[in-house]
Coordinates of C-alpha atoms in Angstrom, one line a residue:
X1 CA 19.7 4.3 -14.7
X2 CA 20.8 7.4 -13.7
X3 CA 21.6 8.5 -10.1
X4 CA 20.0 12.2 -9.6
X5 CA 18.4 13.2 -7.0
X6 CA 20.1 11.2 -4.2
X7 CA 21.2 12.7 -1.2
X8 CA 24.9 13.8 -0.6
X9 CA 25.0 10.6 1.6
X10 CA 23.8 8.9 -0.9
X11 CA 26.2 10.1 -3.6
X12 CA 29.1 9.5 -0.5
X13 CA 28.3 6.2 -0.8
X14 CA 28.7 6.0 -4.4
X15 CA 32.0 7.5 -4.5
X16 CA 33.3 5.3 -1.8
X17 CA 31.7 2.0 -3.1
X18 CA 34.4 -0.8 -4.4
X19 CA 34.6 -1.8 -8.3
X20 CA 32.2 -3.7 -9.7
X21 CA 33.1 -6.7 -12.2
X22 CA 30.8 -6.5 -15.1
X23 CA 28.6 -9.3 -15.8
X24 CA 27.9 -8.3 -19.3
X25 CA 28.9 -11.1 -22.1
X26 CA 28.1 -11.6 -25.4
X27 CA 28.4 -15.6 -26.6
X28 CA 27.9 -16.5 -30.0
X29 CA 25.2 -18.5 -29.2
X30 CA 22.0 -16.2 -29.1
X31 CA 20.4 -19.0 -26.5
X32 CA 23.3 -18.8 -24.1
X33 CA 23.4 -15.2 -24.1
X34 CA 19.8 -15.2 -22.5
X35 CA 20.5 -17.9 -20.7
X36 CA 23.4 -15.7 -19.2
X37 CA 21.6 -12.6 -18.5
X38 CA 18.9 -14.3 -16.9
X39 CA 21.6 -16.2 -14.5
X40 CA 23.1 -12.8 -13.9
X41 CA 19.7 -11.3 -13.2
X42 CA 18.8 -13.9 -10.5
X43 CA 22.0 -13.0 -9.0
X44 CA 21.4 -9.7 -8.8
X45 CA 17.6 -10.3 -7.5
X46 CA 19.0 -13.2 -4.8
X47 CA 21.7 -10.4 -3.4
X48 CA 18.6 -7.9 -3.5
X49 CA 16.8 -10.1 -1.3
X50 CA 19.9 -10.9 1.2
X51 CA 20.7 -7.5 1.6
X52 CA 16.8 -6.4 1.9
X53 CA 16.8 -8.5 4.9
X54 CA 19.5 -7.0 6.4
X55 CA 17.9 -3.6 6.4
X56 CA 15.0 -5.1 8.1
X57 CA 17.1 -5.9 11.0
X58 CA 18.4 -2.2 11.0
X59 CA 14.3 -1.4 11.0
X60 CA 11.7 -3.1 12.7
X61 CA 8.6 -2.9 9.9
X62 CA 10.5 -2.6 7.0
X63 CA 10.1 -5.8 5.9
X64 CA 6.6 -6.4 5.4
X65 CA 6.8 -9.8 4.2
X66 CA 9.3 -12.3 3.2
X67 CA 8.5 -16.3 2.1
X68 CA 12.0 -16.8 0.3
X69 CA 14.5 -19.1 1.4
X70 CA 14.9 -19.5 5.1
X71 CA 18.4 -19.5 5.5
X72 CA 18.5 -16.5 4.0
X73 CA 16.7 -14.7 7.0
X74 CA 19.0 -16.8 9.6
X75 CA 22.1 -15.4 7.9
X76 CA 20.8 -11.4 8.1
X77 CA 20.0 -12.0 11.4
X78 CA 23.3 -13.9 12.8
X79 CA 25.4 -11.4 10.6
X80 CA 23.9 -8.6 8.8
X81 CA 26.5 -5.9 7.6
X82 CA 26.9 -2.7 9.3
X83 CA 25.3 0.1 7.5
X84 CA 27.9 1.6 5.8
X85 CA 28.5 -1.7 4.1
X86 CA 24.8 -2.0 3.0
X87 CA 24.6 1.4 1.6
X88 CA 27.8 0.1 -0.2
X89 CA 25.8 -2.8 -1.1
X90 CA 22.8 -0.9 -2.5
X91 CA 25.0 1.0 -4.9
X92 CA 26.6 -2.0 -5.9
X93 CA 23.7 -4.0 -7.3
X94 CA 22.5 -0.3 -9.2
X95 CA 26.1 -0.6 -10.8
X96 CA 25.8 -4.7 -11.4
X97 CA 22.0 -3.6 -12.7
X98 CA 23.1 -1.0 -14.9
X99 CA 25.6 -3.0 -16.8
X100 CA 23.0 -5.9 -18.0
X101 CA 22.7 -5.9 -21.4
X102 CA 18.7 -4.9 -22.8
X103 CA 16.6 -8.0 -23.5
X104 CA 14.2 -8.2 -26.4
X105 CA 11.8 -9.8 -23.6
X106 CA 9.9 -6.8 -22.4
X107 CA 9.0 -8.9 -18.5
X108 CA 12.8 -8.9 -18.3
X109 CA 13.3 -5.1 -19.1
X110 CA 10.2 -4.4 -16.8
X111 CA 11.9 -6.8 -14.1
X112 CA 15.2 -4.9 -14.1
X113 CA 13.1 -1.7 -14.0
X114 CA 11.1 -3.0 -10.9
X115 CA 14.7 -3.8 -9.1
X116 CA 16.1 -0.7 -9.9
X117 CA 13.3 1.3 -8.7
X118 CA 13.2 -0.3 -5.6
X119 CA 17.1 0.0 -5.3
X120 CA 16.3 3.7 -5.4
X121 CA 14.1 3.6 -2.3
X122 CA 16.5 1.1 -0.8
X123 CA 19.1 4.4 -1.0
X124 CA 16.6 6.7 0.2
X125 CA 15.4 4.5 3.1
X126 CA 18.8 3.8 4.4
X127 CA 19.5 7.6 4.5
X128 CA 16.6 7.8 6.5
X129 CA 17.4 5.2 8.8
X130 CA 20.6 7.2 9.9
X131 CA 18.0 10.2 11.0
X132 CA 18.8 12.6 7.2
X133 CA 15.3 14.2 6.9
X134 CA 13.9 14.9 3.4
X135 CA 10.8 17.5 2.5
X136 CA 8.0 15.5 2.4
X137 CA 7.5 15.6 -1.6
X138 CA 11.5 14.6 -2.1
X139 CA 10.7 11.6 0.6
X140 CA 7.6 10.5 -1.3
X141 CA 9.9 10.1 -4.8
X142 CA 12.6 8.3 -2.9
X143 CA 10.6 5.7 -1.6
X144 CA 7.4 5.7 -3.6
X145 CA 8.6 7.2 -7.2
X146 CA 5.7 9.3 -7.4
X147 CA 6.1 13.4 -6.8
X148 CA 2.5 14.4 -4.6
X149 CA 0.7 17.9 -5.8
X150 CA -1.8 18.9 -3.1
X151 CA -5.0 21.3 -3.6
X152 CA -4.9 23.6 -1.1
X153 CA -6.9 23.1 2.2
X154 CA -9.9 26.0 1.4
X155 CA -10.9 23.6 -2.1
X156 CA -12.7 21.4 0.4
X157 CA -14.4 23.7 1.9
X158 CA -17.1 23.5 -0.8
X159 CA -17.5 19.7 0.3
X160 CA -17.6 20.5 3.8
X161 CA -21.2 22.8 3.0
X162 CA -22.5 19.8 1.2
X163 CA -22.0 17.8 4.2
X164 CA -23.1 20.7 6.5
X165 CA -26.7 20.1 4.6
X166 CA -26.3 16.1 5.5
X167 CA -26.0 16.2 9.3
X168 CA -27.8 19.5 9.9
X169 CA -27.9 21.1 13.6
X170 CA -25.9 23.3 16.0
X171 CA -22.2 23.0 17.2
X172 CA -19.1 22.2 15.3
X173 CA -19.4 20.1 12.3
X174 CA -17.4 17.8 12.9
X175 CA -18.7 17.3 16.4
X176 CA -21.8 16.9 14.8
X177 CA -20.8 14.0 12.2
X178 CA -19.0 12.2 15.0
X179 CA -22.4 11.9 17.1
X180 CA -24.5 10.8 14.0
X181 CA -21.4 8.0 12.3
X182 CA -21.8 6.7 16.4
X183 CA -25.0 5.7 15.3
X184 CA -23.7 3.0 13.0
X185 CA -21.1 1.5 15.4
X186 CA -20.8 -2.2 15.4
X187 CA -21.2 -3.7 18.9
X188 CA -18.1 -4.9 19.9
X189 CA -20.1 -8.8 20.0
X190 CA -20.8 -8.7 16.7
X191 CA -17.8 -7.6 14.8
X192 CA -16.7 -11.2 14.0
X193 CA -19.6 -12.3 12.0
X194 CA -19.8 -8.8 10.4
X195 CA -16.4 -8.8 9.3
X196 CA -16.5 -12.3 8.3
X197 CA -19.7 -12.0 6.3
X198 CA -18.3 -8.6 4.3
X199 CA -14.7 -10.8 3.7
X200 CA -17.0 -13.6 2.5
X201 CA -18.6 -11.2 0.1
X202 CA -15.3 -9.5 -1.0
X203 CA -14.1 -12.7 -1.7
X204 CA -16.7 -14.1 -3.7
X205 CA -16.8 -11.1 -5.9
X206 CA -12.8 -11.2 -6.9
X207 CA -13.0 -15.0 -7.0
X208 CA -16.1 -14.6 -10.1
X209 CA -12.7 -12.7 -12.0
X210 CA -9.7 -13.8 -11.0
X211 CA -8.7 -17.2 -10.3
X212 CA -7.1 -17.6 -6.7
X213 CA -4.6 -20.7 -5.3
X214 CA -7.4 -23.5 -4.2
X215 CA -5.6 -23.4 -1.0
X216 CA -5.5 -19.8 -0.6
X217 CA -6.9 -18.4 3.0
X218 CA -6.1 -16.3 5.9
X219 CA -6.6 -15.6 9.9
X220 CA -8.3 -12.7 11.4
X221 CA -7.5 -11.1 14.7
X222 CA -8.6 -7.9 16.3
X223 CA -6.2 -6.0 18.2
X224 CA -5.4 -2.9 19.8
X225 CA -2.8 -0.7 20.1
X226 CA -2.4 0.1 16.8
X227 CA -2.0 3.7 14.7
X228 CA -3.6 1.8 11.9
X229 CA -7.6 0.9 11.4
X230 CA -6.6 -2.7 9.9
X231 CA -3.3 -4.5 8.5
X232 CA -2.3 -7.4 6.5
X233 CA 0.9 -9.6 7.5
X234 CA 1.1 -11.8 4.3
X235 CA 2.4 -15.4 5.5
X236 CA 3.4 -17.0 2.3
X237 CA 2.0 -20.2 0.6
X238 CA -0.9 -17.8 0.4
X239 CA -2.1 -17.6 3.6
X240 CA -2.2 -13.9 5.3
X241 CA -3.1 -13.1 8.9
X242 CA -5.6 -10.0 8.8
X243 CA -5.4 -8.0 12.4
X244 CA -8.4 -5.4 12.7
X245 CA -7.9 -2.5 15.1
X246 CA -10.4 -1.9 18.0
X247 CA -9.0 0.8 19.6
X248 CA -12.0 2.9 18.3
X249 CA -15.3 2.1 17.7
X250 CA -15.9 0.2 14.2
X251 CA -18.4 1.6 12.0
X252 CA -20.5 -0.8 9.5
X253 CA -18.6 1.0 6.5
X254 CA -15.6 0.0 7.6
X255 CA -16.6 -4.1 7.0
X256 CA -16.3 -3.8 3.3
X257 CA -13.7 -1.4 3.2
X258 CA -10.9 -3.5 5.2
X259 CA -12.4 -6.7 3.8
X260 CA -11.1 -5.6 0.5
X261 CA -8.7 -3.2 1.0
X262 CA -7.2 -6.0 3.5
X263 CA -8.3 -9.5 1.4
X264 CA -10.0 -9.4 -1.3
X265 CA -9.1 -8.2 -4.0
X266 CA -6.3 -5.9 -1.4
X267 CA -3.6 -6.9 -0.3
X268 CA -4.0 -11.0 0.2
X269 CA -4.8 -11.2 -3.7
X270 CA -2.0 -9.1 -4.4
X271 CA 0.8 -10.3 -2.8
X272 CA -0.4 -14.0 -3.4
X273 CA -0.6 -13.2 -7.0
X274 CA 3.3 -12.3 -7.0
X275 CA 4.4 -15.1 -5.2
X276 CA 2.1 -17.8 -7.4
X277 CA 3.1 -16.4 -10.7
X278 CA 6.3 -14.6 -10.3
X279 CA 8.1 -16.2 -7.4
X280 CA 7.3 -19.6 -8.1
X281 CA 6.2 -20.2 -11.5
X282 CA 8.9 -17.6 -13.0
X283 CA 11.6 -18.3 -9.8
X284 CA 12.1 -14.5 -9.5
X285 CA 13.2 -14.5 -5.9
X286 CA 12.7 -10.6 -5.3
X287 CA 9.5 -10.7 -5.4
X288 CA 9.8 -13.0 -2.6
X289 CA 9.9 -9.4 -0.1
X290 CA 8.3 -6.7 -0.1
X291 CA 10.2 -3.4 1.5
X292 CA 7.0 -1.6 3.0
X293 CA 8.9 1.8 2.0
X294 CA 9.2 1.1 -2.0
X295 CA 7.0 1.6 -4.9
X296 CA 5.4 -1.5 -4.4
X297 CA 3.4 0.2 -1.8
X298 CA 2.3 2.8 -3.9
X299 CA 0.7 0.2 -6.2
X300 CA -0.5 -2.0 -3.0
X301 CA -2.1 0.3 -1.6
X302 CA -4.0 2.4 -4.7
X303 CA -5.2 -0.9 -5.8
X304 CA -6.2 -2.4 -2.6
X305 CA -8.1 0.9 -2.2
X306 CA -9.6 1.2 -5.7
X307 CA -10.4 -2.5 -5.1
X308 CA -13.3 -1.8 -3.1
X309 CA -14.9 -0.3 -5.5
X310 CA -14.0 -2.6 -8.7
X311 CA -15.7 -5.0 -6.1
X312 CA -18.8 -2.9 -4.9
X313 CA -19.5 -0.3 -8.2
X314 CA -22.4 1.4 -7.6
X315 CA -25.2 0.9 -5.2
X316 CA -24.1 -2.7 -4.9
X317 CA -22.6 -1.9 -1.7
X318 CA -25.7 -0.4 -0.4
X319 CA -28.0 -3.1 -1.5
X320 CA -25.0 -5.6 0.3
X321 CA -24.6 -3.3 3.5
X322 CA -28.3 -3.0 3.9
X323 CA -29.9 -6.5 3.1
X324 CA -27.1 -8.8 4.8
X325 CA -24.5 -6.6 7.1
X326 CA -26.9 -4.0 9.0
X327 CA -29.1 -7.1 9.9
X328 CA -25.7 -9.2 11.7
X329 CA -24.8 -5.8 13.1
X330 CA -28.1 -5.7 15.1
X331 CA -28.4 -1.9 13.0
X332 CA -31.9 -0.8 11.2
X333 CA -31.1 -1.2 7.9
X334 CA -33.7 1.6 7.1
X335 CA -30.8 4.0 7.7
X336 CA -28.8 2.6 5.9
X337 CA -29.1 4.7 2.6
X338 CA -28.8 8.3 4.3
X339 CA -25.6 6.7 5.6
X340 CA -24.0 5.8 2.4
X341 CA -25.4 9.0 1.1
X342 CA -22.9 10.5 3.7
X343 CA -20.0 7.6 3.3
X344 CA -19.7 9.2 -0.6
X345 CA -19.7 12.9 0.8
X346 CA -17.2 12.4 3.1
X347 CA -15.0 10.6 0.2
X348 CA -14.4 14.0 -1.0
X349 CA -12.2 15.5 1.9
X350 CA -10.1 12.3 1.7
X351 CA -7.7 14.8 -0.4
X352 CA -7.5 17.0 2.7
X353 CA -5.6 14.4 4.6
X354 CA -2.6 14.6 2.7
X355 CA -2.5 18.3 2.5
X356 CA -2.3 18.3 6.4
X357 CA 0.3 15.4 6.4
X358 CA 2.8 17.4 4.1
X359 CA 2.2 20.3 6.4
X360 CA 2.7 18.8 9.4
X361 CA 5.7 16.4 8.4
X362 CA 7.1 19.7 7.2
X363 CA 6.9 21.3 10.1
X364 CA 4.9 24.5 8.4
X365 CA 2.0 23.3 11.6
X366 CA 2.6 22.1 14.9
X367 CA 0.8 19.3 15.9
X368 CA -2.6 21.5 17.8
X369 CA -2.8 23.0 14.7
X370 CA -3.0 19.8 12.4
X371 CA -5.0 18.0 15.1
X372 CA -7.7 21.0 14.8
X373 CA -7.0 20.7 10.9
X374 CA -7.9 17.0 11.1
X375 CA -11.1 17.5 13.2
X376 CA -12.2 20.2 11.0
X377 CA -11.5 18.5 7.0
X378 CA -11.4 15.0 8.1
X379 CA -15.0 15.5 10.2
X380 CA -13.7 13.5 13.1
X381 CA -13.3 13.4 16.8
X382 CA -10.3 14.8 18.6
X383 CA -9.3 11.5 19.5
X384 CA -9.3 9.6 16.0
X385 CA -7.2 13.1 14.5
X386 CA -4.8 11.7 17.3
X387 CA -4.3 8.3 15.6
X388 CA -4.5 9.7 12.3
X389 CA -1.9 12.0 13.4
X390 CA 0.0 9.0 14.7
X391 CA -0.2 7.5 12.0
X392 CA 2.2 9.8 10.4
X393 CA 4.2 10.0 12.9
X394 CA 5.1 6.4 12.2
X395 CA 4.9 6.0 8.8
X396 CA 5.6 9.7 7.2
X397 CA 4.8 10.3 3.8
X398 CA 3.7 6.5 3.5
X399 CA 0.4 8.2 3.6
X400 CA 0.3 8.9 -0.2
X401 CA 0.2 5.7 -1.7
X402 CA -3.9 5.6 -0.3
X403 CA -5.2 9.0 -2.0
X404 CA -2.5 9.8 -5.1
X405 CA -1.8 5.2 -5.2
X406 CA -6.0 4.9 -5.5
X407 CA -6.2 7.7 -7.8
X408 CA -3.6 6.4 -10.5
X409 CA -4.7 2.9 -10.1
X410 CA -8.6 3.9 -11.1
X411 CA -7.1 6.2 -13.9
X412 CA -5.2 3.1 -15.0
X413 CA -7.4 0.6 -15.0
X414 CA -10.8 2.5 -16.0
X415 CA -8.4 3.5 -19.4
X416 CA -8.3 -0.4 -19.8
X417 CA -12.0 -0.5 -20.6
X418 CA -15.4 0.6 -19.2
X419 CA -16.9 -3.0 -18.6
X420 CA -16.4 -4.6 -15.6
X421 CA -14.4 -7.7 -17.3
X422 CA -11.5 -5.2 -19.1
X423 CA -11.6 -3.6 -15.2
X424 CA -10.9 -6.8 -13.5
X425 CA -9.0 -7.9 -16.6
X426 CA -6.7 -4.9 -16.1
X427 CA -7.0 -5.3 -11.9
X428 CA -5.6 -9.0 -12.3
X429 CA -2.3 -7.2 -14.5
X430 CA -1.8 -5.1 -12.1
X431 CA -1.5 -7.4 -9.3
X432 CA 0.6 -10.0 -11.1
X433 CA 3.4 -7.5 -12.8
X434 CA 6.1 -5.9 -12.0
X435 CA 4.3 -2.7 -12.8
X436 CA 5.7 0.7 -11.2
X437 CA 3.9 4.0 -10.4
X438 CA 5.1 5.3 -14.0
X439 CA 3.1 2.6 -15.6
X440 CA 0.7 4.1 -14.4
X441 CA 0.9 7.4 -15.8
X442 CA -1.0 8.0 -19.7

């Protein structure tokens, strides 16, 4: 692995880090030998996790989740190590990971790749932590190994006059869409058997192509407070508690989407994939935590994202929206089709939203200027540009992994085949591997 592109704290770090004793050996005995790497490996993945946990106590939210070995979270939080010791740390498992020999196993090689990519955001998020500011593309490669390239705001304009011919009328377009997407709000006393109805379905859907843990399930819980629309805290032992954000009013396309971008086949299936067949039948104990600000979330995310519509191709969601969710929603399902019909428009500014983050993280707009930039590309009312806009607030160039994470997963797994069992085939890989954003990439 080689260290470019780090910071100069970063490369401080480096120069000021302690020797490292090699681990590398080379026994007679060709069974040994892998038997030795593999024992040096766990080591490596066990400190990983250790000191993982101790950045989480530096950061509240940067662990996402963590089912590993309890004592192991006691210890980072009675005595985790100052930072200058953990960015010691980091360097020091790079150095230990670096000097394993290559395995003719290609899991192992991908394994070591996983670590060391995630090392690499470890480094870039503890930069961060101690307030060093990166340009928004040279954050996004730290922490998400992917570089963004954004169209510029004007190429949505042309989706913007499609949608103009949708919601026809006078005053602001997005003024406009807001008053007719009110139409299709979920009463607040009906949100529980709508959401659990479309979770049902998402479930039943992933569960006819991938096999999930018999004693798999999670909670849900709406909330408020939130900069998020929905969130999944995954438990361990494959149970994950779902929270949905009420803030805002919930729209009936919003049912599907979080029940699979949150459950099925999202995030629950994807993190309870890794722990069933990596951390416990393999006994790889970093994929035991999950670092929100890593390339993991680039592939959580696209896939979770992309997930919806492995789950729904199609008009399937239509038929499903119409025939079972508008009915529990109390909504005419008559409607329903002009609706979707605007749902796929509006899928074509989702672009935009990135274009404005950059700018705005970047400081090139101030936030009145991205708020009106919101209202007018994201078709939305001045208070949801406010939550979008504090969204990025609090998670930065996190926003990437939805757009550019959903649009290399569906180039990915669409390459894997065109019928739907190479798609779910390919899905399933994906969730179960220690697969990076360059994986992804033909």
């Amino acid at each position: 692995m080689a260290f470019r592109g780090k910071s100069s704290f970063a490369l401080m770090l480096l120069l000021c880090s302690c020797a490292v004793p090699q681990n590398a050996v080379a026994p007679a005995d060709a069974m040994t030998e892998n038997v030795e790497r593999s024992t040096d490996l766990d080591a490596i993945a066990s400190d990983y996790v250790q000191l993982t946990l101790e950045l989480g106590e530096q950061e509240a939210g940067y662990v996402d989740a963590y089912y590993g070995p309890a004592d192991w979270a006691a210890a980072a939080k009675a005595k985790p190590r100052d930072m200058r010791e953990l960015g010691n740390g980091i360097v020091d498992l790079m150095l230990r990971l670096d000097a394993l020999p290559a395995s003719d196993d290609t899991l192992v090689e991908a394994r070591k790749r996983f670590l060391s990519a995630q090392l690499e955001a470890a480094l870039t998020r503890h930069a961060m932590m101690q307030d060093e500011v990166f340009p928004f593309a040279r954050e996004a490669k730290g922490l998400f190994a992917v570089t963004p390239a954004f169209l510029p705001l004007s190429s949505y304009d042309a989706a913007l006059t499609k949608i103009e011919a949708l919601v026809p009328g006078e005053g602001a377009l997005h003024e406009r869409v807001e008053a007719y997407q009110t139409r299709f709000t979920i009463p607040t006393d009906r949100l529980k058997p709508v959401f659990d109805a479309a979770i049902a379905e998402c479930k039943r859907r992933t569960a006819a192509h991938i096999t999930l843990p018999a004693d798999e399930n999670f909670k849900m819980e709406f909330v408020t407070g939130k900069s998020w629309s929905g969130y999944n805290y995954y438990q361990g032992n494959f149970q994950s508690l779902i929270q949905i954000n009420t803030d805002l009013p919930i729209r009936i396309s919003r049912a599907v989407d979080l029940g699979c971008h949150e459950g099925y086949p999202g995030h629950h299936v994807y993190n309870m994939l890794l722990e069933q067949r990596l951390t416990r039948e393999r006994g790889w104990q970093e994929f035991s935590i999950y670092p929100l600000y890593s390339p993991q979330s680039l592939i959580a995310e696209g896939s979770a994202n992309y997930g919806i519509d492995l789950a729904f191709p199609g008009e399937e969601r239509l038929t499903f929206e119409r025939d079972v969710l508008y009915p529990l929603a109390g909504l005419d399902p008559t409607t329903a089709a002009d609706y979707f019909e605007l749902q796929q428009a509006l899928s074509d500014l989702k672009g935009a939203r990135f274009v404005i983050a950059q700018a705005y993280l970047d400081k090139k707009i101030m936030k009145e200027e991205a708020l009106t930039l919101i209202q007018k590309y994201q078709l939305v009312s001045r208070e949801r540009a406010e939550q979008s806009l504090s969204f990025n607030d609090q998670y930065r160039s996190y926003v990437i992994n939805y757009g550019l994470g959903q649009d290399m997963v569906k180039a990915w797994v669409e390459r894997q085949g065109d019928a739907p069992v190479w798609r779910w085939k390919a899905m399933e890989k994906l969730l179960s591997e220690p697969l990076l954003p360059d994986d992804l990439v033909e």
